[in-house]
Amino acid sequence: MGDSASSSSVHQSLGGGSVADLLLWRNGSGAVILLVSSTVFWFLFERAGYNLLSFVSNVLLLLVAILFLWAKSASLLNRPLPPVPNMEVPEEFAIKAADDIRVLINHVLSIASDITIARNPIRLLQVSFVLWAISYVGTLINSLTLVYIVILVSLSVPLVYEQYQDHIDDKLNSTSKVIRNISRKIPMPVSKEKKYQ
């Protein structure tokens, strides 16, 4: 088992907030709620054949009908109206979301520029491999199943790593040394720079 210093380093590397508490099961009720709700949604949509669009529209229809009946009965029985919050998106949230999206788009555009203008073959191979891997995984499993697997892995891997961090780090270090030794034995081609006139 890891000590408290390694435990806090795992917690800090996951962001140190409520998400880290959730992923490390320190917020047990939240982790159970996430696990059970994702399992129920996966079962509803994947196994029972329910459609996401029809599910969302049925839930919204039920919510609107309940609120309408509550408001009508409240006016007839002289009771308070249903507590509906002010439904507005704050301007600060919209600006921060737009700024985050802008940073992501600029990063993607810089990668595209690096491939097309700078003609970086390594970056082209990296992007091609990632896109091929996404395409290959997409042919094997459904997107919803992939999201479900990601949730299950994100709820289990940090917890296992936190508990067995020393053993995992030792195995990864020995594996890294073996890979480095093998890669040193592979002859690398000598690059010849072209002279431009």
PDB file of C-alpha atoms in Angstrom:
ATOM      1  CA  MET A   1       0.000   0.000   0.000  1.00  0.00           C
ATOM      2  CA  GLY A   2       1.217   3.515  -0.736  1.00  0.00           C
ATOM      3  CA  ASP A   3       1.978   6.012   1.965  1.00  0.00           C
ATOM      4  CA  SER A   4       0.173   9.323   2.447  1.00  0.00           C
ATOM      5  CA  ALA A   5       2.772  11.279   0.435  1.00  0.00           C
ATOM      6  CA  SER A   6       2.305   9.123  -2.661  1.00  0.00           C
ATOM      7  CA  SER A   7      -1.443   9.155  -2.069  1.00  0.00           C
ATOM      8  CA  SER A   8      -1.499  12.939  -2.018  1.00  0.00           C
ATOM      9  CA  SER A   9       0.694  13.074  -5.141  1.00  0.00           C
ATOM     10  CA  VAL A  10      -1.847  10.950  -7.012  1.00  0.00           C
ATOM     11  CA  HIS A  11      -4.603  13.196  -5.691  1.00  0.00           C
ATOM     12  CA  GLN A  12      -2.700  16.311  -6.808  1.00  0.00           C
ATOM     13  CA  SER A  13      -1.899  14.868 -10.237  1.00  0.00           C
ATOM     14  CA  LEU A  14      -5.639  14.319 -10.780  1.00  0.00           C
ATOM     15  CA  GLY A  15      -6.327  17.986 -10.046  1.00  0.00           C
ATOM     16  CA  GLY A  16      -6.728  17.854  -6.296  1.00  0.00           C
ATOM     17  CA  GLY A  17     -10.401  18.847  -6.289  1.00  0.00           C
ATOM     18  CA  SER A  18     -13.744  17.159  -6.248  1.00  0.00           C
ATOM     19  CA  VAL A  19     -12.972  15.266  -9.479  1.00  0.00           C
ATOM     20  CA  ALA A  20      -9.896  13.721  -7.867  1.00  0.00           C
ATOM     21  CA  ASP A  21     -11.975  12.807  -4.808  1.00  0.00           C
ATOM     22  CA  LEU A  22     -14.521  11.170  -7.090  1.00  0.00           C
ATOM     23  CA  LEU A  23     -11.938   9.212  -9.122  1.00  0.00           C
ATOM     24  CA  LEU A  24     -10.126   8.015  -6.006  1.00  0.00           C
ATOM     25  CA  TRP A  25     -13.427   7.041  -4.323  1.00  0.00           C
ATOM     26  CA  ARG A  26     -12.875   9.495  -1.446  1.00  0.00           C
ATOM     27  CA  ASN A  27     -16.349  10.764  -2.280  1.00  0.00           C
ATOM     28  CA  GLY A  28     -17.842   7.281  -2.148  1.00  0.00           C
ATOM     29  CA  SER A  29     -21.463   8.272  -2.658  1.00  0.00           C
ATOM     30  CA  GLY A  30     -20.600  10.367  -5.727  1.00  0.00           C
ATOM     31  CA  ALA A  31     -18.524   7.552  -7.235  1.00  0.00           C
ATOM     32  CA  VAL A  32     -21.316   5.037  -6.630  1.00  0.00           C
ATOM     33  CA  ILE A  33     -23.878   7.424  -8.151  1.00  0.00           C
ATOM     34  CA  LEU A  34     -21.655   7.908 -11.221  1.00  0.00           C
ATOM     35  CA  LEU A  35     -21.068   4.177 -11.589  1.00  0.00           C
ATOM     36  CA  VAL A  36     -24.725   3.186 -11.135  1.00  0.00           C
ATOM     37  CA  SER A  37     -26.100   5.977 -13.347  1.00  0.00           C
ATOM     38  CA  SER A  38     -23.623   5.266 -16.147  1.00  0.00           C
ATOM     39  CA  THR A  39     -24.484   1.557 -15.935  1.00  0.00           C
ATOM     40  CA  VAL A  40     -28.219   2.313 -16.082  1.00  0.00           C
ATOM     41  CA  PHE A  41     -27.789   4.688 -19.037  1.00  0.00           C
ATOM     42  CA  TRP A  42     -25.572   2.209 -20.854  1.00  0.00           C
ATOM     43  CA  PHE A  43     -28.127  -0.566 -20.286  1.00  0.00           C
ATOM     44  CA  LEU A  44     -31.026   1.671 -21.399  1.00  0.00           C
ATOM     45  CA  PHE A  45     -29.384   2.859 -24.579  1.00  0.00           C
ATOM     46  CA  GLU A  46     -27.222  -0.090 -25.576  1.00  0.00           C
ATOM     47  CA  ARG A  47     -29.001  -3.223 -24.402  1.00  0.00           C
ATOM     48  CA  ALA A  48     -32.656  -2.154 -24.196  1.00  0.00           C
ATOM     49  CA  GLY A  49     -32.451  -0.344 -27.534  1.00  0.00           C
ATOM     50  CA  TYR A  50     -33.711   2.974 -26.223  1.00  0.00           C
ATOM     51  CA  ASN A  51     -32.793   6.031 -28.304  1.00  0.00           C
ATOM     52  CA  LEU A  52     -31.055   9.040 -26.720  1.00  0.00           C
ATOM     53  CA  LEU A  53     -33.188  11.613 -28.537  1.00  0.00           C
ATOM     54  CA  SER A  54     -36.462   9.951 -27.556  1.00  0.00           C
ATOM     55  CA  PHE A  55     -35.228   9.555 -23.966  1.00  0.00           C
ATOM     56  CA  VAL A  56     -34.329  13.254 -23.645  1.00  0.00           C
ATOM     57  CA  SER A  57     -37.594  14.364 -25.234  1.00  0.00           C
ATOM     58  CA  ASN A  58     -39.660  12.067 -22.966  1.00  0.00           C
ATOM     59  CA  VAL A  59     -37.874  13.311 -19.843  1.00  0.00           C
ATOM     60  CA  LEU A  60     -38.383  16.946 -20.885  1.00  0.00           C
ATOM     61  CA  LEU A  61     -42.036  16.243 -21.732  1.00  0.00           C
ATOM     62  CA  LEU A  62     -42.580  14.703 -18.304  1.00  0.00           C
ATOM     63  CA  LEU A  63     -40.826  17.635 -16.604  1.00  0.00           C
ATOM     64  CA  VAL A  64     -42.877  20.245 -18.476  1.00  0.00           C
ATOM     65  CA  ALA A  65     -46.127  18.391 -17.742  1.00  0.00           C
ATOM     66  CA  ILE A  66     -45.313  18.131 -14.026  1.00  0.00           C
ATOM     67  CA  LEU A  67     -44.402  21.818 -13.799  1.00  0.00           C
ATOM     68  CA  PHE A  68     -47.549  22.824 -15.700  1.00  0.00           C
ATOM     69  CA  LEU A  69     -49.828  20.730 -13.488  1.00  0.00           C
ATOM     70  CA  TRP A  70     -48.052  21.991 -10.360  1.00  0.00           C
ATOM     71  CA  ALA A  71     -48.483  25.615 -11.426  1.00  0.00           C
ATOM     72  CA  LYS A  72     -52.160  25.063 -12.348  1.00  0.00           C
ATOM     73  CA  SER A  73     -52.960  23.289  -9.091  1.00  0.00           C
ATOM     74  CA  ALA A  74     -51.035  25.923  -7.110  1.00  0.00           C
ATOM     75  CA  SER A  75     -53.165  28.716  -8.551  1.00  0.00           C
ATOM     76  CA  LEU A  76     -56.381  26.738  -7.877  1.00  0.00           C
ATOM     77  CA  LEU A  77     -55.452  25.775  -4.313  1.00  0.00           C
ATOM     78  CA  ASN A  78     -53.721  29.080  -3.373  1.00  0.00           C
ATOM     79  CA  ARG A  79     -50.368  27.326  -2.902  1.00  0.00           C
ATOM     80  CA  PRO A  80     -46.919  28.626  -3.865  1.00  0.00           C
ATOM     81  CA  LEU A  81     -45.720  28.190  -7.449  1.00  0.00           C
ATOM     82  CA  PRO A  82     -43.061  25.598  -8.225  1.00  0.00           C
ATOM     83  CA  PRO A  83     -39.525  26.806  -7.433  1.00  0.00           C
ATOM     84  CA  VAL A  84     -38.113  27.183 -10.926  1.00  0.00           C
ATOM     85  CA  PRO A  85     -34.601  28.695 -10.902  1.00  0.00           C
ATOM     86  CA  ASN A  86     -33.596  31.572 -13.134  1.00  0.00           C
ATOM     87  CA  MET A  87     -32.559  29.764 -16.322  1.00  0.00           C
ATOM     88  CA  GLU A  88     -29.847  31.938 -17.808  1.00  0.00           C
ATOM     89  CA  VAL A  89     -26.302  31.204 -18.818  1.00  0.00           C
ATOM     90  CA  PRO A  90     -24.001  33.649 -17.000  1.00  0.00           C
ATOM     91  CA  GLU A  91     -21.888  35.824 -19.269  1.00  0.00           C
ATOM     92  CA  GLU A  92     -18.660  34.849 -17.470  1.00  0.00           C
ATOM     93  CA  PHE A  93     -19.363  31.163 -18.100  1.00  0.00           C
ATOM     94  CA  ALA A  94     -20.031  31.788 -21.795  1.00  0.00           C
ATOM     95  CA  ILE A  95     -16.840  33.851 -22.162  1.00  0.00           C
ATOM     96  CA  LYS A  96     -14.728  31.210 -20.392  1.00  0.00           C
ATOM     97  CA  ALA A  97     -16.243  28.399 -22.502  1.00  0.00           C
ATOM     98  CA  ALA A  98     -15.643  30.370 -25.711  1.00  0.00           C
ATOM     99  CA  ASP A  99     -12.048  31.079 -24.642  1.00  0.00           C
ATOM    100  CA  ASP A 100     -11.406  27.386 -23.897  1.00  0.00           C
ATOM    101  CA  ILE A 101     -12.883  26.390 -27.260  1.00  0.00           C
ATOM    102  CA  ARG A 102     -10.748  29.046 -28.990  1.00  0.00           C
ATOM    103  CA  VAL A 103      -7.581  27.643 -27.380  1.00  0.00           C
ATOM    104  CA  LEU A 104      -8.517  24.114 -28.494  1.00  0.00           C
ATOM    105  CA  ILE A 105      -9.263  25.238 -32.064  1.00  0.00           C
ATOM    106  CA  ASN A 106      -5.970  27.176 -32.237  1.00  0.00           C
ATOM    107  CA  HIS A 107      -4.098  24.081 -31.048  1.00  0.00           C
ATOM    108  CA  VAL A 108      -5.725  21.937 -33.753  1.00  0.00           C
ATOM    109  CA  LEU A 109      -4.959  24.604 -36.367  1.00  0.00           C
ATOM    110  CA  SER A 110      -1.314  24.775 -35.262  1.00  0.00           C
ATOM    111  CA  ILE A 111      -1.033  21.001 -35.712  1.00  0.00           C
ATOM    112  CA  ALA A 112      -2.612  21.293 -39.180  1.00  0.00           C
ATOM    113  CA  SER A 113      -0.198  24.104 -40.027  1.00  0.00           C
ATOM    114  CA  ASP A 114       2.728  22.047 -38.770  1.00  0.00           C
ATOM    115  CA  ILE A 115       1.695  19.210 -41.083  1.00  0.00           C
ATOM    116  CA  THR A 116       0.868  21.236 -44.204  1.00  0.00           C
ATOM    117  CA  ILE A 117       3.171  24.244 -44.136  1.00  0.00           C
ATOM    118  CA  ALA A 118       6.168  22.937 -42.192  1.00  0.00           C
ATOM    119  CA  ARG A 119       5.772  19.501 -43.813  1.00  0.00           C
ATOM    120  CA  ASN A 120       6.540  17.710 -40.550  1.00  0.00           C
ATOM    121  CA  PRO A 121       6.362  13.976 -41.387  1.00  0.00           C
ATOM    122  CA  ILE A 122       6.591  12.884 -37.742  1.00  0.00           C
ATOM    123  CA  ARG A 123       3.552  14.975 -36.819  1.00  0.00           C
ATOM    124  CA  LEU A 124       1.715  13.610 -39.858  1.00  0.00           C
ATOM    125  CA  LEU A 125       2.431  10.059 -38.742  1.00  0.00           C
ATOM    126  CA  GLN A 126       1.324  10.846 -35.177  1.00  0.00           C
ATOM    127  CA  VAL A 127      -1.957  12.385 -36.302  1.00  0.00           C
ATOM    128  CA  SER A 128      -2.547   9.621 -38.844  1.00  0.00           C
ATOM    129  CA  PHE A 129      -1.954   6.936 -36.232  1.00  0.00           C
ATOM    130  CA  VAL A 130      -4.307   8.570 -33.699  1.00  0.00           C
ATOM    131  CA  LEU A 131      -7.047   9.022 -36.312  1.00  0.00           C
ATOM    132  CA  TRP A 132      -6.601   5.458 -37.542  1.00  0.00           C
ATOM    133  CA  ALA A 133      -6.761   4.125 -33.968  1.00  0.00           C
ATOM    134  CA  ILE A 134      -9.965   6.085 -33.309  1.00  0.00           C
ATOM    135  CA  SER A 135     -11.439   4.770 -36.539  1.00  0.00           C
ATOM    136  CA  TYR A 136     -10.443   1.196 -35.735  1.00  0.00           C
ATOM    137  CA  VAL A 137     -11.867   1.355 -32.209  1.00  0.00           C
ATOM    138  CA  GLY A 138     -15.031   2.895 -33.675  1.00  0.00           C
ATOM    139  CA  THR A 139     -15.511  -0.121 -35.923  1.00  0.00           C
ATOM    140  CA  LEU A 140     -15.155  -2.506 -32.990  1.00  0.00           C
ATOM    141  CA  ILE A 141     -17.479  -0.916 -30.433  1.00  0.00           C
ATOM    142  CA  ASN A 142     -20.276   1.587 -30.162  1.00  0.00           C
ATOM    143  CA  SER A 143     -19.507   5.148 -29.017  1.00  0.00           C
ATOM    144  CA  LEU A 144     -21.752   4.770 -25.986  1.00  0.00           C
ATOM    145  CA  THR A 145     -19.969   1.574 -24.991  1.00  0.00           C
ATOM    146  CA  LEU A 146     -16.648   3.371 -25.382  1.00  0.00           C
ATOM    147  CA  VAL A 147     -17.829   6.176 -23.074  1.00  0.00           C
ATOM    148  CA  TYR A 148     -19.000   3.569 -20.565  1.00  0.00           C
ATOM    149  CA  ILE A 149     -15.618   1.802 -20.692  1.00  0.00           C
ATOM    150  CA  VAL A 150     -13.824   5.140 -20.192  1.00  0.00           C
ATOM    151  CA  ILE A 151     -15.968   5.840 -17.106  1.00  0.00           C
ATOM    152  CA  LEU A 152     -15.251   2.385 -15.679  1.00  0.00           C
ATOM    153  CA  VAL A 153     -11.527   2.715 -16.344  1.00  0.00           C
ATOM    154  CA  SER A 154     -11.391   6.237 -14.883  1.00  0.00           C
ATOM    155  CA  LEU A 155     -13.100   4.978 -11.725  1.00  0.00           C
ATOM    156  CA  SER A 156     -10.792   1.980 -11.319  1.00  0.00           C
ATOM    157  CA  VAL A 157      -7.284   2.817 -12.594  1.00  0.00           C
ATOM    158  CA  PRO A 158      -6.551   5.810 -10.297  1.00  0.00           C
ATOM    159  CA  LEU A 159      -7.747   3.837  -7.277  1.00  0.00           C
ATOM    160  CA  VAL A 160      -5.597   0.813  -8.116  1.00  0.00           C
ATOM    161  CA  TYR A 161      -2.603   3.046  -8.890  1.00  0.00           C
ATOM    162  CA  GLU A 162      -3.003   4.897  -5.598  1.00  0.00           C
ATOM    163  CA  GLN A 163      -3.071   1.643  -3.638  1.00  0.00           C
ATOM    164  CA  TYR A 164      -0.210  -0.084  -5.489  1.00  0.00           C
ATOM    165  CA  GLN A 165       1.823   2.903  -6.668  1.00  0.00           C
ATOM    166  CA  ASP A 166       5.225   1.588  -5.542  1.00  0.00           C
ATOM    167  CA  HIS A 167       4.801  -1.793  -7.271  1.00  0.00           C
ATOM    168  CA  ILE A 168       3.451  -0.236 -10.470  1.00  0.00           C
ATOM    169  CA  ASP A 169       6.253   2.360 -10.586  1.00  0.00           C
ATOM    170  CA  ASP A 170       8.882  -0.385 -10.132  1.00  0.00           C
ATOM    171  CA  LYS A 171       7.410  -2.449 -12.991  1.00  0.00           C
ATOM    172  CA  LEU A 172       7.131   0.602 -15.256  1.00  0.00           C
ATOM    173  CA  ASN A 173      10.752   1.616 -14.530  1.00  0.00           C
ATOM    174  CA  SER A 174      12.052  -1.866 -15.328  1.00  0.00           C
ATOM    175  CA  THR A 175       9.951  -1.977 -18.510  1.00  0.00           C
ATOM    176  CA  SER A 176      11.260   1.447 -19.519  1.00  0.00           C
ATOM    177  CA  LYS A 177      14.863   0.280 -19.025  1.00  0.00           C
ATOM    178  CA  VAL A 178      14.268  -2.811 -21.182  1.00  0.00           C
ATOM    179  CA  ILE A 179      12.713  -0.709 -23.952  1.00  0.00           C
ATOM    180  CA  ARG A 180      15.628   1.758 -23.822  1.00  0.00           C
ATOM    181  CA  ASN A 181      18.142  -1.103 -24.045  1.00  0.00           C
ATOM    182  CA  ILE A 182      16.342  -2.598 -27.038  1.00  0.00           C
ATOM    183  CA  SER A 183      16.067   0.768 -28.776  1.00  0.00           C
ATOM    184  CA  ARG A 184      19.801   1.393 -28.321  1.00  0.00           C
ATOM    185  CA  LYS A 185      20.565  -1.835 -30.172  1.00  0.00           C
ATOM    186  CA  ILE A 186      18.489  -0.795 -33.191  1.00  0.00           C
ATOM    187  CA  PRO A 187      20.706   1.065 -35.662  1.00  0.00           C
ATOM    188  CA  MET A 188      19.367   4.532 -36.429  1.00  0.00           C
ATOM    189  CA  PRO A 189      19.905   5.965 -39.929  1.00  0.00           C
ATOM    190  CA  VAL A 190      22.228   8.929 -40.168  1.00  0.00           C
ATOM    191  CA  SER A 191      20.344  11.945 -41.433  1.00  0.00           C
ATOM    192  CA  LYS A 192      22.014  13.834 -44.265  1.00  0.00           C
ATOM    193  CA  GLU A 193      21.037  17.462 -44.511  1.00  0.00           C
ATOM    194  CA  LYS A 194      20.349  18.748 -47.982  1.00  0.00           C
ATOM    195  CA  LYS A 195      22.236  21.791 -49.094  1.00  0.00           C
ATOM    196  CA  TYR A 196      20.124  24.487 -50.613  1.00  0.00           C
ATOM    197  CA  GLN A 197      21.607  26.950 -53.051  1.00  0.00           C
TER     198      GLN A 197
END
